[in-house]
mmCIF file of C-alpha atoms and ligand atoms in Angstrom:
data_model
loop_
_atom_site.group_PDB
_atom_site.id
_atom_site.type_symbol
_atom_site.label_atom_id
_atom_site.label_comp_id
_atom_site.label_asym_id
_atom_site.label_seq_id
_atom_site.Cartn_x
_atom_site.Cartn_y
_atom_site.Cartn_z
ATOM 1 C CA MET A 126 -54.066 -36.078 -32.070
ATOM 2 C CA LYS A 127 -55.221 -39.412 -33.793
ATOM 3 C CA ASN A 128 -52.167 -41.659 -34.537
ATOM 4 C CA HIS A 129 -52.036 -42.559 -38.182
ATOM 5 C CA GLN A 130 -50.664 -45.857 -39.709
ATOM 6 C CA ILE A 131 -48.934 -44.757 -43.001
ATOM 7 C CA VAL A 132 -46.706 -47.415 -45.107
ATOM 8 C CA LEU A 133 -43.135 -46.183 -45.653
ATOM 9 C CA LEU A 134 -40.995 -47.437 -48.602
ATOM 10 C CA PRO A 135 -37.439 -46.047 -48.031
ATOM 11 C CA GLY A 136 -36.623 -47.277 -51.610
ATOM 12 C CA ASP A 137 -33.011 -47.268 -53.112
ATOM 13 C CA GLY A 138 -29.914 -45.089 -53.527
ATOM 14 C CA ILE A 139 -30.632 -41.850 -51.556
ATOM 15 C CA GLY A 140 -33.622 -43.044 -50.537
ATOM 16 C CA PRO A 141 -33.221 -44.269 -47.023
ATOM 17 C CA GLU A 142 -31.028 -41.252 -46.399
ATOM 18 C CA ILE A 143 -33.815 -38.905 -47.184
ATOM 19 C CA THR A 144 -36.653 -40.861 -45.720
ATOM 20 C CA GLU A 145 -34.730 -40.736 -42.472
ATOM 21 C CA ALA A 146 -34.532 -37.023 -42.441
ATOM 22 C CA VAL A 147 -38.079 -36.731 -43.282
ATOM 23 C CA LYS A 148 -39.299 -39.055 -40.533
ATOM 24 C CA ARG A 149 -37.194 -37.047 -38.077
ATOM 25 C CA ILE A 150 -38.736 -33.566 -39.348
ATOM 26 C CA LEU A 151 -42.145 -35.245 -39.073
ATOM 27 C CA ALA A 152 -41.727 -36.493 -35.753
ATOM 28 C CA ALA A 153 -40.295 -33.206 -34.664
ATOM 29 C CA ALA A 154 -43.205 -31.376 -35.833
ATOM 30 C CA GLY A 155 -45.492 -33.591 -33.745
ATOM 31 C CA ALA A 156 -47.079 -35.668 -36.561
ATOM 32 C CA GLN A 157 -48.361 -38.847 -34.773
ATOM 33 C CA ILE A 158 -47.503 -41.484 -37.475
ATOM 34 C CA GLU A 159 -46.774 -45.120 -36.895
ATOM 35 C CA TRP A 160 -44.721 -45.941 -39.838
ATOM 36 C CA VAL A 161 -45.522 -49.250 -41.695
ATOM 37 C CA GLU A 162 -42.146 -50.036 -43.349
ATOM 38 C CA ARG A 163 -42.033 -52.137 -46.068
ATOM 39 C CA THR A 164 -39.337 -52.755 -48.944
ATOM 40 C CA ALA A 165 -39.565 -52.214 -52.770
ATOM 41 C CA GLY A 166 -36.856 -51.989 -55.265
ATOM 42 C CA VAL A 167 -33.090 -52.969 -55.527
ATOM 43 C CA SER A 168 -33.290 -52.981 -51.636
ATOM 44 C CA ALA A 169 -35.965 -55.692 -51.795
ATOM 45 C CA LEU A 170 -34.166 -57.827 -54.128
ATOM 46 C CA THR A 171 -30.979 -57.482 -52.024
ATOM 47 C CA GLU A 172 -32.859 -58.864 -49.022
ATOM 48 C CA GLY A 173 -33.916 -61.789 -51.063
ATOM 49 C CA SER A 174 -37.816 -60.666 -51.723
ATOM 50 C CA ASP A 175 -39.191 -59.821 -55.239
ATOM 51 C CA VAL A 176 -38.606 -56.568 -56.431
ATOM 52 C CA LEU A 177 -42.004 -55.553 -55.464
ATOM 53 C CA PRO A 178 -43.237 -57.995 -52.783
ATOM 54 C CA GLU A 179 -46.778 -58.843 -52.492
ATOM 55 C CA SER A 180 -46.598 -57.909 -48.630
ATOM 56 C CA THR A 181 -45.706 -54.260 -49.818
ATOM 57 C CA VAL A 182 -48.540 -53.960 -52.153
ATOM 58 C CA GLU A 183 -50.807 -55.546 -49.415
ATOM 59 C CA ALA A 184 -49.819 -53.035 -46.968
ATOM 60 C CA ILE A 185 -50.344 -49.981 -49.134
ATOM 61 C CA ARG A 186 -53.827 -51.620 -50.174
ATOM 62 C CA GLN A 187 -54.713 -52.066 -46.388
ATOM 63 C CA HIS A 188 -53.578 -48.531 -45.088
ATOM 64 C CA LYS A 189 -54.304 -46.556 -48.412
ATOM 65 C CA LEU A 190 -51.441 -44.263 -48.020
ATOM 66 C CA ALA A 191 -47.718 -44.613 -48.407
ATOM 67 C CA LEU A 192 -44.744 -42.327 -48.589
ATOM 68 C CA LYS A 193 -42.027 -43.581 -50.733
ATOM 69 C CA GLY A 194 -38.479 -43.106 -51.426
ATOM 70 C CA PRO A 195 -37.227 -43.566 -55.155
ATOM 71 C CA CYS A 196 -36.631 -46.715 -56.548
ATOM 72 C CA THR A 197 -34.011 -47.556 -59.093
ATOM 73 C CA THR A 198 -34.834 -49.199 -62.525
ATOM 74 C CA PRO A 199 -32.261 -50.635 -64.714
ATOM 75 C CA VAL A 200 -31.611 -49.142 -68.178
ATOM 76 C CA GLY A 201 -32.397 -51.354 -71.333
ATOM 77 C CA LYS A 202 -32.833 -54.518 -69.624
ATOM 78 C CA GLY A 203 -33.883 -56.292 -66.566
ATOM 79 C CA PHE A 204 -36.970 -55.827 -64.243
ATOM 80 C CA ALA A 205 -39.992 -53.529 -65.008
ATOM 81 C CA SER A 206 -40.021 -50.218 -62.823
ATOM 82 C CA VAL A 207 -41.354 -50.853 -59.342
ATOM 83 C CA ASN A 208 -42.495 -47.230 -59.504
ATOM 84 C CA VAL A 209 -44.813 -48.116 -62.677
ATOM 85 C CA GLN A 210 -46.012 -51.221 -61.610
ATOM 86 C CA LEU A 211 -47.179 -49.643 -58.036
ATOM 87 C CA ARG A 212 -48.922 -47.013 -59.903
ATOM 88 C CA LYS A 213 -50.698 -49.272 -62.168
ATOM 89 C CA ARG A 214 -51.436 -52.130 -59.633
ATOM 90 C CA LEU A 215 -53.090 -49.676 -57.343
ATOM 91 C CA ASP A 216 -54.616 -47.595 -60.153
ATOM 92 C CA LEU A 217 -52.924 -44.402 -58.953
ATOM 93 C CA TYR A 218 -54.159 -42.688 -62.170
ATOM 94 C CA ALA A 219 -53.176 -39.104 -61.299
ATOM 95 C CA ALA A 220 -49.817 -37.858 -60.470
ATOM 96 C CA VAL A 221 -49.766 -34.184 -59.103
ATOM 97 C CA ARG A 222 -46.696 -32.229 -59.033
ATOM 98 C CA PRO A 223 -46.788 -28.594 -57.846
ATOM 99 C CA VAL A 224 -43.772 -26.687 -59.191
ATOM 100 C CA ARG A 225 -43.398 -23.348 -57.168
ATOM 101 C CA SER A 226 -40.317 -21.022 -56.650
ATOM 102 C CA LEU A 227 -38.882 -21.020 -53.272
ATOM 103 C CA PRO A 228 -37.620 -18.282 -50.914
ATOM 104 C CA GLY A 229 -33.625 -18.143 -51.022
ATOM 105 C CA ILE A 230 -33.506 -20.246 -54.376
ATOM 106 C CA LYS A 231 -32.205 -18.012 -57.022
ATOM 107 C CA THR A 232 -33.246 -19.173 -60.464
ATOM 108 C CA ARG A 233 -33.585 -17.621 -64.070
ATOM 109 C CA TYR A 234 -37.288 -17.403 -63.062
ATOM 110 C CA GLU A 235 -39.602 -15.862 -60.191
ATOM 111 C CA ASP A 236 -42.931 -16.492 -59.064
ATOM 112 C CA ILE A 237 -43.381 -19.873 -60.770
ATOM 113 C CA ASP A 238 -46.499 -21.578 -59.771
ATOM 114 C CA LEU A 239 -47.412 -24.322 -61.900
ATOM 115 C CA ILE A 240 -49.223 -27.644 -61.086
ATOM 116 C CA ILE A 241 -48.531 -30.497 -63.411
ATOM 117 C CA ILE A 242 -51.008 -33.330 -63.756
ATOM 118 C CA ARG A 243 -49.842 -36.636 -65.329
ATOM 119 C CA GLU A 244 -51.980 -39.313 -66.411
ATOM 120 C CA ASN A 245 -50.141 -42.121 -64.686
ATOM 121 C CA THR A 246 -51.441 -45.396 -65.859
ATOM 122 C CA GLU A 247 -51.037 -45.943 -69.502
ATOM 123 C CA GLY A 248 -49.454 -44.286 -72.760
ATOM 124 C CA LEU A 249 -46.036 -45.401 -73.663
ATOM 125 C CA TYR A 250 -45.513 -46.598 -69.960
ATOM 126 C CA SER A 251 -47.891 -49.518 -70.811
ATOM 127 C CA GLY A 252 -44.534 -51.248 -71.431
ATOM 128 C CA VAL A 253 -46.147 -53.213 -74.181
ATOM 129 C CA GLU A 254 -42.787 -53.822 -76.458
ATOM 130 C CA ASN A 255 -42.058 -56.477 -78.706
ATOM 131 C CA GLU A 256 -39.376 -57.732 -81.362
ATOM 132 C CA VAL A 257 -41.156 -58.055 -84.686
ATOM 133 C CA THR A 258 -38.207 -59.688 -86.193
ATOM 134 C CA PRO A 259 -34.463 -59.291 -85.400
ATOM 135 C CA GLY A 260 -33.628 -55.549 -85.673
ATOM 136 C CA VAL A 261 -37.022 -54.456 -85.521
ATOM 137 C CA VAL A 262 -38.681 -53.643 -82.189
ATOM 138 C CA MET A 263 -41.905 -52.045 -81.383
ATOM 139 C CA SER A 264 -43.521 -50.258 -78.303
ATOM 140 C CA MET A 265 -47.191 -49.569 -78.005
ATOM 141 C CA LYS A 266 -48.809 -46.467 -76.975
ATOM 142 C CA VAL A 267 -52.238 -46.940 -75.346
ATOM 143 C CA ALA A 268 -55.075 -44.860 -74.665
ATOM 144 C CA THR A 269 -58.518 -45.671 -73.296
ATOM 145 C CA LYS A 270 -61.110 -43.294 -73.248
ATOM 146 C CA THR A 271 -61.857 -44.624 -69.541
ATOM 147 C CA ALA A 272 -58.620 -43.305 -68.319
ATOM 148 C CA CYS A 273 -58.420 -40.196 -70.565
ATOM 149 C CA ALA A 274 -61.638 -38.956 -69.072
ATOM 150 C CA ARG A 275 -61.132 -39.790 -65.745
ATOM 151 C CA ILE A 276 -57.603 -37.811 -65.609
ATOM 152 C CA ALA A 277 -59.405 -34.922 -67.385
ATOM 153 C CA LYS A 278 -62.245 -34.970 -64.765
ATOM 154 C CA TRP A 279 -59.760 -35.340 -61.925
ATOM 155 C CA ALA A 280 -57.911 -32.419 -63.350
ATOM 156 C CA PHE A 281 -60.690 -29.892 -63.758
ATOM 157 C CA ARG A 282 -62.176 -31.081 -60.457
ATOM 158 C CA TYR A 283 -58.694 -30.348 -58.821
ATOM 159 C CA ALA A 284 -58.507 -26.861 -60.487
ATOM 160 C CA THR A 285 -61.791 -25.983 -59.301
ATOM 161 C CA GLN A 286 -61.197 -27.047 -55.710
ATOM 162 C CA ARG A 287 -57.727 -25.289 -55.683
ATOM 163 C CA ARG A 288 -59.339 -21.896 -57.597
ATOM 164 C CA ARG A 289 -57.074 -22.511 -60.357
ATOM 165 C CA LYS A 290 -57.650 -20.704 -63.520
ATOM 166 C CA LYS A 291 -56.642 -22.352 -66.584
ATOM 167 C CA ILE A 292 -55.837 -26.006 -67.805
ATOM 168 C CA THR A 293 -53.409 -26.242 -70.723
ATOM 169 C CA VAL A 294 -53.046 -29.954 -72.302
ATOM 170 C CA LEU A 295 -49.789 -30.172 -73.894
ATOM 171 C CA HIS A 296 -50.022 -32.801 -76.621
ATOM 172 C CA LYS A 297 -48.811 -34.434 -79.981
ATOM 173 C CA ALA A 298 -52.056 -35.183 -81.688
ATOM 174 C CA ASN A 299 -50.941 -33.779 -84.896
ATOM 175 C CA ILE A 300 -48.722 -36.910 -85.264
ATOM 176 C CA MET A 301 -50.296 -39.319 -82.789
ATOM 177 C CA LYS A 302 -53.838 -38.539 -84.098
ATOM 178 C CA MET A 303 -55.680 -41.336 -82.291
ATOM 179 C CA THR A 304 -53.779 -41.546 -78.832
ATOM 180 C CA ASP A 305 -53.214 -38.068 -78.297
ATOM 181 C CA GLY A 306 -56.264 -37.373 -80.229
ATOM 182 C CA LEU A 307 -58.413 -39.278 -77.667
ATOM 183 C CA PHE A 308 -56.719 -37.475 -74.773
ATOM 184 C CA ILE A 309 -57.549 -34.165 -76.076
ATOM 185 C CA ASP A 310 -60.931 -35.143 -77.107
ATOM 186 C CA CYS A 311 -61.724 -36.042 -73.651
ATOM 187 C CA ALA A 312 -60.254 -33.218 -71.988
ATOM 188 C CA ARG A 313 -62.161 -30.835 -74.391
ATOM 189 C CA GLU A 314 -65.436 -32.691 -73.552
ATOM 190 C CA VAL A 315 -64.908 -32.730 -69.951
ATOM 191 C CA GLN A 316 -64.285 -28.727 -70.040
ATOM 192 C CA ARG A 317 -67.387 -28.323 -72.155
ATOM 193 C CA VAL A 318 -69.709 -30.111 -70.443
ATOM 194 C CA ASP A 319 -68.815 -29.677 -66.681
ATOM 195 C CA TYR A 320 -66.351 -26.803 -66.265
ATOM 196 C CA PRO A 321 -66.845 -24.296 -68.713
ATOM 197 C CA ASN A 322 -65.759 -21.546 -66.043
ATOM 198 C CA ILE A 323 -61.848 -22.825 -66.104
ATOM 199 C CA ALA A 324 -60.194 -21.646 -69.153
ATOM 200 C CA TYR A 325 -58.770 -24.534 -71.489
ATOM 201 C CA GLU A 326 -56.354 -24.664 -74.135
ATOM 202 C CA GLU A 327 -54.415 -27.306 -76.065
ATOM 203 C CA VAL A 328 -50.842 -26.737 -77.063
ATOM 204 C CA ILE A 329 -48.503 -28.986 -79.178
ATOM 205 C CA ILE A 330 -45.737 -30.136 -76.941
ATOM 206 C CA ASP A 331 -42.795 -29.273 -78.758
ATOM 207 C CA ALA A 332 -43.940 -25.481 -79.136
ATOM 208 C CA GLY A 333 -45.368 -25.814 -75.580
ATOM 209 C CA CYS A 334 -41.891 -26.449 -74.046
ATOM 210 C CA MET A 335 -40.310 -23.535 -75.955
ATOM 211 C CA LYS A 336 -43.168 -21.367 -74.317
ATOM 212 C CA LEU A 337 -42.858 -22.869 -70.985
ATOM 213 C CA VAL A 338 -39.049 -21.650 -70.849
ATOM 214 C CA GLN A 339 -39.615 -18.418 -72.432
ATOM 215 C CA ASP A 340 -42.614 -17.336 -70.541
ATOM 216 C CA PRO A 341 -43.706 -20.002 -67.785
ATOM 217 C CA GLY A 342 -46.339 -17.458 -66.411
ATOM 218 C CA GLN A 343 -48.803 -17.888 -69.131
ATOM 219 C CA PHE A 344 -49.430 -21.485 -67.867
ATOM 220 C CA ASP A 345 -51.310 -22.602 -64.808
ATOM 221 C CA ILE A 346 -51.958 -26.385 -64.686
ATOM 222 C CA LEU A 347 -50.586 -28.456 -67.291
ATOM 223 C CA LEU A 348 -52.529 -31.863 -68.144
ATOM 224 C CA LEU A 349 -50.339 -34.387 -69.918
ATOM 225 C CA GLU A 350 -50.328 -38.124 -70.816
ATOM 226 C CA ASN A 351 -47.897 -40.125 -69.043
ATOM 227 C CA LEU A 352 -44.457 -39.928 -70.782
ATOM 228 C CA TYR A 353 -44.910 -36.299 -71.511
ATOM 229 C CA GLY A 354 -45.666 -35.752 -67.988
ATOM 230 C CA ASP A 355 -42.537 -37.373 -66.873
ATOM 231 C CA VAL A 356 -40.464 -35.321 -68.844
ATOM 232 C CA VAL A 357 -42.041 -32.133 -68.289
ATOM 233 C CA SER A 358 -41.936 -32.340 -64.791
ATOM 234 C CA ASP A 359 -38.086 -32.560 -64.837
ATOM 235 C CA LEU A 360 -38.169 -29.457 -67.203
ATOM 236 C CA CYS A 361 -40.348 -27.498 -64.906
ATOM 237 C CA ALA A 362 -38.154 -28.586 -61.866
ATOM 238 C CA GLY A 363 -35.301 -26.799 -63.553
ATOM 239 C CA MET A 364 -37.198 -23.558 -63.171
ATOM 240 C CA VAL A 365 -37.406 -23.520 -59.360
ATOM 241 C CA GLY A 366 -33.953 -25.002 -58.456
ATOM 242 C CA GLY A 367 -33.795 -28.654 -59.709
ATOM 243 C CA LEU A 368 -35.199 -32.124 -58.567
ATOM 244 C CA GLY A 369 -34.294 -31.505 -55.131
ATOM 245 C CA VAL A 370 -37.290 -29.196 -54.767
ATOM 246 C CA VAL A 371 -40.340 -30.731 -56.467
ATOM 247 C CA PRO A 372 -42.844 -33.152 -54.788
ATOM 248 C CA GLY A 373 -45.214 -35.441 -56.043
ATOM 249 C CA ALA A 374 -48.292 -37.478 -55.434
ATOM 250 C CA ASN A 375 -49.750 -40.514 -57.226
ATOM 251 C CA ILE A 376 -53.504 -40.733 -56.494
ATOM 252 C CA GLY A 377 -56.245 -42.949 -57.078
ATOM 253 C CA ASN A 378 -59.676 -43.458 -55.875
ATOM 254 C CA ARG A 379 -58.505 -46.262 -53.269
ATOM 255 C CA GLY A 380 -55.184 -44.736 -51.859
ATOM 256 C CA ALA A 381 -52.244 -42.663 -52.540
ATOM 257 C CA ILE A 382 -48.635 -42.621 -52.718
ATOM 258 C CA PHE A 383 -46.516 -39.506 -52.111
ATOM 259 C CA GLU A 384 -43.221 -39.316 -53.459
ATOM 260 C CA ALA A 385 -40.475 -36.840 -54.910
ATOM 261 C CA VAL A 386 -40.359 -36.111 -58.668
ATOM 262 C CA HIS A 387 -36.656 -37.331 -58.452
ATOM 263 C CA GLY A 388 -34.942 -40.736 -58.523
ATOM 264 C CA SER A 389 -32.562 -42.603 -56.718
ATOM 265 C CA ALA A 390 -29.614 -40.308 -57.683
ATOM 266 C CA PRO A 391 -26.903 -43.036 -57.616
ATOM 267 C CA ASP A 392 -24.186 -40.685 -58.292
ATOM 268 C CA ILE A 393 -24.785 -39.142 -54.936
ATOM 269 C CA ALA A 394 -26.326 -42.174 -52.801
ATOM 270 C CA GLY A 395 -24.467 -42.851 -49.467
ATOM 271 C CA LYS A 396 -22.701 -39.456 -49.303
ATOM 272 C CA GLY A 397 -25.139 -38.051 -47.078
ATOM 273 C CA ILE A 398 -25.385 -34.923 -49.233
ATOM 274 C CA ALA A 399 -29.005 -35.698 -51.044
ATOM 275 C CA ASN A 400 -31.455 -32.982 -50.463
ATOM 276 C CA PRO A 401 -34.696 -34.354 -48.592
ATOM 277 C CA LEU A 402 -36.616 -31.415 -49.215
ATOM 278 C CA ALA A 403 -38.610 -32.711 -52.307
ATOM 279 C CA LEU A 404 -39.585 -35.831 -50.296
ATOM 280 C CA LEU A 405 -40.352 -33.387 -47.261
ATOM 281 C CA MET A 406 -42.544 -31.355 -49.430
ATOM 282 C CA SER A 407 -44.175 -34.559 -50.645
ATOM 283 C CA SER A 408 -44.718 -35.363 -46.814
ATOM 284 C CA VAL A 409 -46.692 -32.010 -46.460
ATOM 285 C CA MET A 410 -48.912 -32.901 -49.477
ATOM 286 C CA MET A 411 -49.380 -36.351 -47.716
ATOM 287 C CA LEU A 412 -50.436 -34.687 -44.493
ATOM 288 C CA ASN A 413 -52.854 -32.297 -46.448
ATOM 289 C CA TYR A 414 -54.297 -35.135 -48.001
ATOM 290 C CA LEU A 415 -54.798 -37.466 -44.908
ATOM 291 C CA SER A 416 -56.319 -34.274 -43.101
ATOM 292 C CA ASP A 417 -58.835 -34.194 -45.848
ATOM 293 C CA ARG A 418 -59.515 -37.604 -46.105
ATOM 294 C CA GLU A 419 -59.819 -38.203 -42.149
ATOM 295 C CA GLY A 420 -61.283 -34.660 -41.307
ATOM 296 C CA ASP A 421 -58.297 -34.288 -38.976
ATOM 297 C CA ARG A 422 -57.411 -30.439 -38.662
ATOM 298 C CA ASP A 423 -54.510 -31.164 -36.434
ATOM 299 C CA LEU A 424 -52.557 -32.800 -39.504
ATOM 300 C CA LEU A 425 -53.004 -29.452 -41.398
ATOM 301 C CA ARG A 426 -51.334 -27.431 -38.459
ATOM 302 C CA VAL A 427 -48.740 -29.953 -38.671
ATOM 303 C CA SER A 428 -48.193 -29.444 -42.485
ATOM 304 C CA GLU A 429 -48.188 -25.856 -41.969
ATOM 305 C CA ARG A 430 -45.511 -25.842 -39.320
ATOM 306 C CA ILE A 431 -43.029 -27.767 -41.400
ATOM 307 C CA LYS A 432 -43.741 -25.681 -44.554
ATOM 308 C CA ALA A 433 -43.138 -22.610 -42.537
ATOM 309 C CA ALA A 434 -39.860 -24.033 -41.264
ATOM 310 C CA TYR A 435 -38.364 -25.194 -44.261
ATOM 311 C CA ASN A 436 -39.238 -21.818 -46.011
ATOM 312 C CA ARG A 437 -37.446 -20.093 -43.056
ATOM 313 C CA ALA A 438 -34.363 -22.051 -43.493
ATOM 314 C CA LEU A 439 -34.294 -21.615 -47.026
ATOM 315 C CA ALA A 440 -34.744 -17.882 -46.640
ATOM 316 C CA GLU A 441 -31.701 -17.737 -44.224
ATOM 317 C CA GLY A 442 -29.746 -19.552 -46.693
ATOM 318 C CA GLN A 443 -29.852 -22.980 -45.086
ATOM 319 C CA LYS A 444 -29.324 -24.860 -48.144
ATOM 320 C CA THR A 445 -28.078 -28.370 -49.491
ATOM 321 C CA LEU A 446 -25.225 -28.716 -52.004
ATOM 322 C CA ASP A 447 -27.746 -28.857 -54.951
ATOM 323 C CA LEU A 448 -29.130 -25.562 -54.340
ATOM 324 C CA GLY A 449 -25.776 -23.893 -53.877
ATOM 325 C CA GLY A 450 -25.279 -24.319 -49.985
ATOM 326 C CA ASP A 451 -23.199 -26.335 -47.887
ATOM 327 C CA LEU A 452 -25.306 -28.513 -45.799
ATOM 328 C CA GLY A 453 -25.654 -32.341 -45.742
ATOM 329 C CA THR A 454 -28.799 -34.074 -45.601
ATOM 330 C CA ASP A 455 -28.807 -34.515 -41.959
ATOM 331 C CA ALA A 456 -27.685 -30.830 -41.222
ATOM 332 C CA PHE A 457 -30.539 -29.511 -43.321
ATOM 333 C CA ALA A 458 -33.172 -31.733 -41.674
ATOM 334 C CA GLN A 459 -31.700 -30.178 -38.400
ATOM 335 C CA ALA A 460 -31.817 -26.635 -39.813
ATOM 336 C CA VAL A 461 -35.561 -27.340 -40.473
ATOM 337 C CA VAL A 462 -36.271 -28.927 -37.109
ATOM 338 C CA ASP A 463 -34.639 -25.830 -35.377
ATOM 339 C CA ARG A 464 -37.007 -23.434 -37.114
ATOM 340 C CA LEU A 465 -40.116 -25.510 -36.423
ATOM 341 C CA GLU A 466 -42.566 -22.899 -34.255
HETATM 342 P P1 NAI B 507 -32.212 -38.773 -60.493
HETATM 343 O O1 NAI B 507 -33.590 -37.969 -60.344
HETATM 344 O O2 NAI B 507 -32.067 -39.990 -59.702
HETATM 345 O O3 NAI B 507 -30.967 -38.050 -60.727
HETATM 346 C C1 NAI B 507 -30.899 -36.827 -61.905
HETATM 347 C C2 NAI B 507 -29.710 -35.876 -61.199
HETATM 348 O O4 NAI B 507 -30.472 -35.113 -59.800
HETATM 349 C C3 NAI B 507 -28.690 -36.612 -60.403
HETATM 350 O O5 NAI B 507 -27.331 -35.705 -60.804
HETATM 351 C C4 NAI B 507 -28.842 -36.357 -59.040
HETATM 352 O O6 NAI B 507 -27.661 -36.389 -58.290
HETATM 353 C C5 NAI B 507 -29.454 -35.320 -58.884
HETATM 354 N N1 NAI B 507 -30.487 -35.251 -57.722
HETATM 355 C C6 NAI B 507 -31.872 -36.130 -57.855
HETATM 356 N N2 NAI B 507 -32.443 -36.021 -56.671
HETATM 357 C C7 NAI B 507 -31.727 -35.227 -55.714
HETATM 358 C C8 NAI B 507 -31.764 -34.938 -54.391
HETATM 359 N N3 NAI B 507 -32.760 -35.087 -53.671
HETATM 360 N N4 NAI B 507 -30.799 -34.204 -54.008
HETATM 361 C C9 NAI B 507 -29.761 -33.904 -54.624
HETATM 362 N N5 NAI B 507 -29.672 -34.139 -56.091
HETATM 363 C C10 NAI B 507 -30.521 -34.862 -56.647
HETATM 364 O O7 NAI B 507 -32.573 -39.277 -62.112
HETATM 365 P P2 NAI B 507 -31.784 -40.498 -62.871
HETATM 366 O O8 NAI B 507 -30.333 -40.338 -62.690
HETATM 367 O O9 NAI B 507 -32.288 -40.280 -64.206
HETATM 368 O O10 NAI B 507 -32.327 -41.869 -62.445
HETATM 369 C C11 NAI B 507 -31.572 -42.644 -61.369
HETATM 370 C C12 NAI B 507 -32.418 -43.761 -61.142
HETATM 371 O O11 NAI B 507 -33.579 -43.405 -60.344
HETATM 372 C C13 NAI B 507 -32.976 -44.648 -62.265
HETATM 373 O O12 NAI B 507 -32.811 -45.994 -61.759
HETATM 374 C C14 NAI B 507 -34.442 -44.284 -62.232
HETATM 375 O O13 NAI B 507 -35.056 -45.413 -62.847
HETATM 376 C C15 NAI B 507 -34.821 -44.142 -61.163
HETATM 377 N N6 NAI B 507 -36.030 -43.120 -60.968
HETATM 378 C C16 NAI B 507 -36.825 -43.495 -60.014
HETATM 379 C C17 NAI B 507 -38.057 -42.668 -59.622
HETATM 380 C C18 NAI B 507 -39.017 -42.885 -58.497
HETATM 381 O O14 NAI B 507 -38.681 -43.696 -57.846
HETATM 382 N N7 NAI B 507 -40.312 -42.388 -58.660
HETATM 383 C C19 NAI B 507 -38.241 -41.509 -60.328
HETATM 384 C C20 NAI B 507 -37.094 -41.128 -61.505
HETATM 385 C C21 NAI B 507 -35.963 -41.875 -61.729
#
């Protein structure tokens, strides 16, 4: 099997614990990976570097692939989000988050199979804020035709490749007529011209959230601008067992970063109880992406082995605390390793 160099950012909070667990499982499954470890986030600051060191950005540019733990962002003050900076600087414009029911995890819903595609580079995440006058502050929502059209094209191409049936845009173009209006205009046009065989609908996001929790089965792929994608990802995570089980990818034309949807979970950091599954699932997505990119079928076999092993572990009731089980991070990782076939 070919050796692959992949950048690893352990991140903050629970990040180092879960990345260690995932590294261990990938090695046991036979993935030939040479990790190029770099820092980002509060951990980088603690080591005396910038919050996002240039060497980290350069390493990802060079290797075009990273697995990333969560990075903490201070609330209401302090440095800008490392996560957002990375996505913007590397132009990782498509965030993909599959939300699926898993064996052995009982929730209010069954057979959830949703894909969330989030525009990852603009909207209110542009971070253009200013104080107009004391007591009056403003935040700018940015939408460009280029970014709206490219995420729509990406989403429809993804739908075609994965044989998905329908894309629903959740929007608020009744109020934000220009920005969200441009987002739906672009999606509508891409569908009309290039993908008439994929069903397409537009739903105002507030009613869309109600429909999602009442009857998620009516949706297939959800396409959203940046902030809505962030919020709806966590909402949908709640349908399948929580943030411990939803993976993600940030993909651009020149590389990708794979990371869980969840954050650094400061409330449980350092306790050895975080669920490594969302990051493990992200690493499975990463192996599939790399297999496609490099034409390396062995990677696909490794990712299938890992997926089968964690599904077996869950089905046998091997779960971390967040899922109602009693295993810590390492014990769950071991349960997966023990079930690799
Ligand atoms: P969070 O996702 O870190 O935590 C929310 C809740 O889910 C907490 O109760 C936490 O314990 C639980 N949780 C999250 N992941 C878990 C896991 N793997 N296993 C078990 N329980 C888990 O969200 P929060 O508290 O809003 O944010 C904390 C920090 O993370 C903030 O600084 C935020 O900016 C950052 N963040 C970073 C992200 C990234 O790096 N991509 C994404 C989201 C938040």
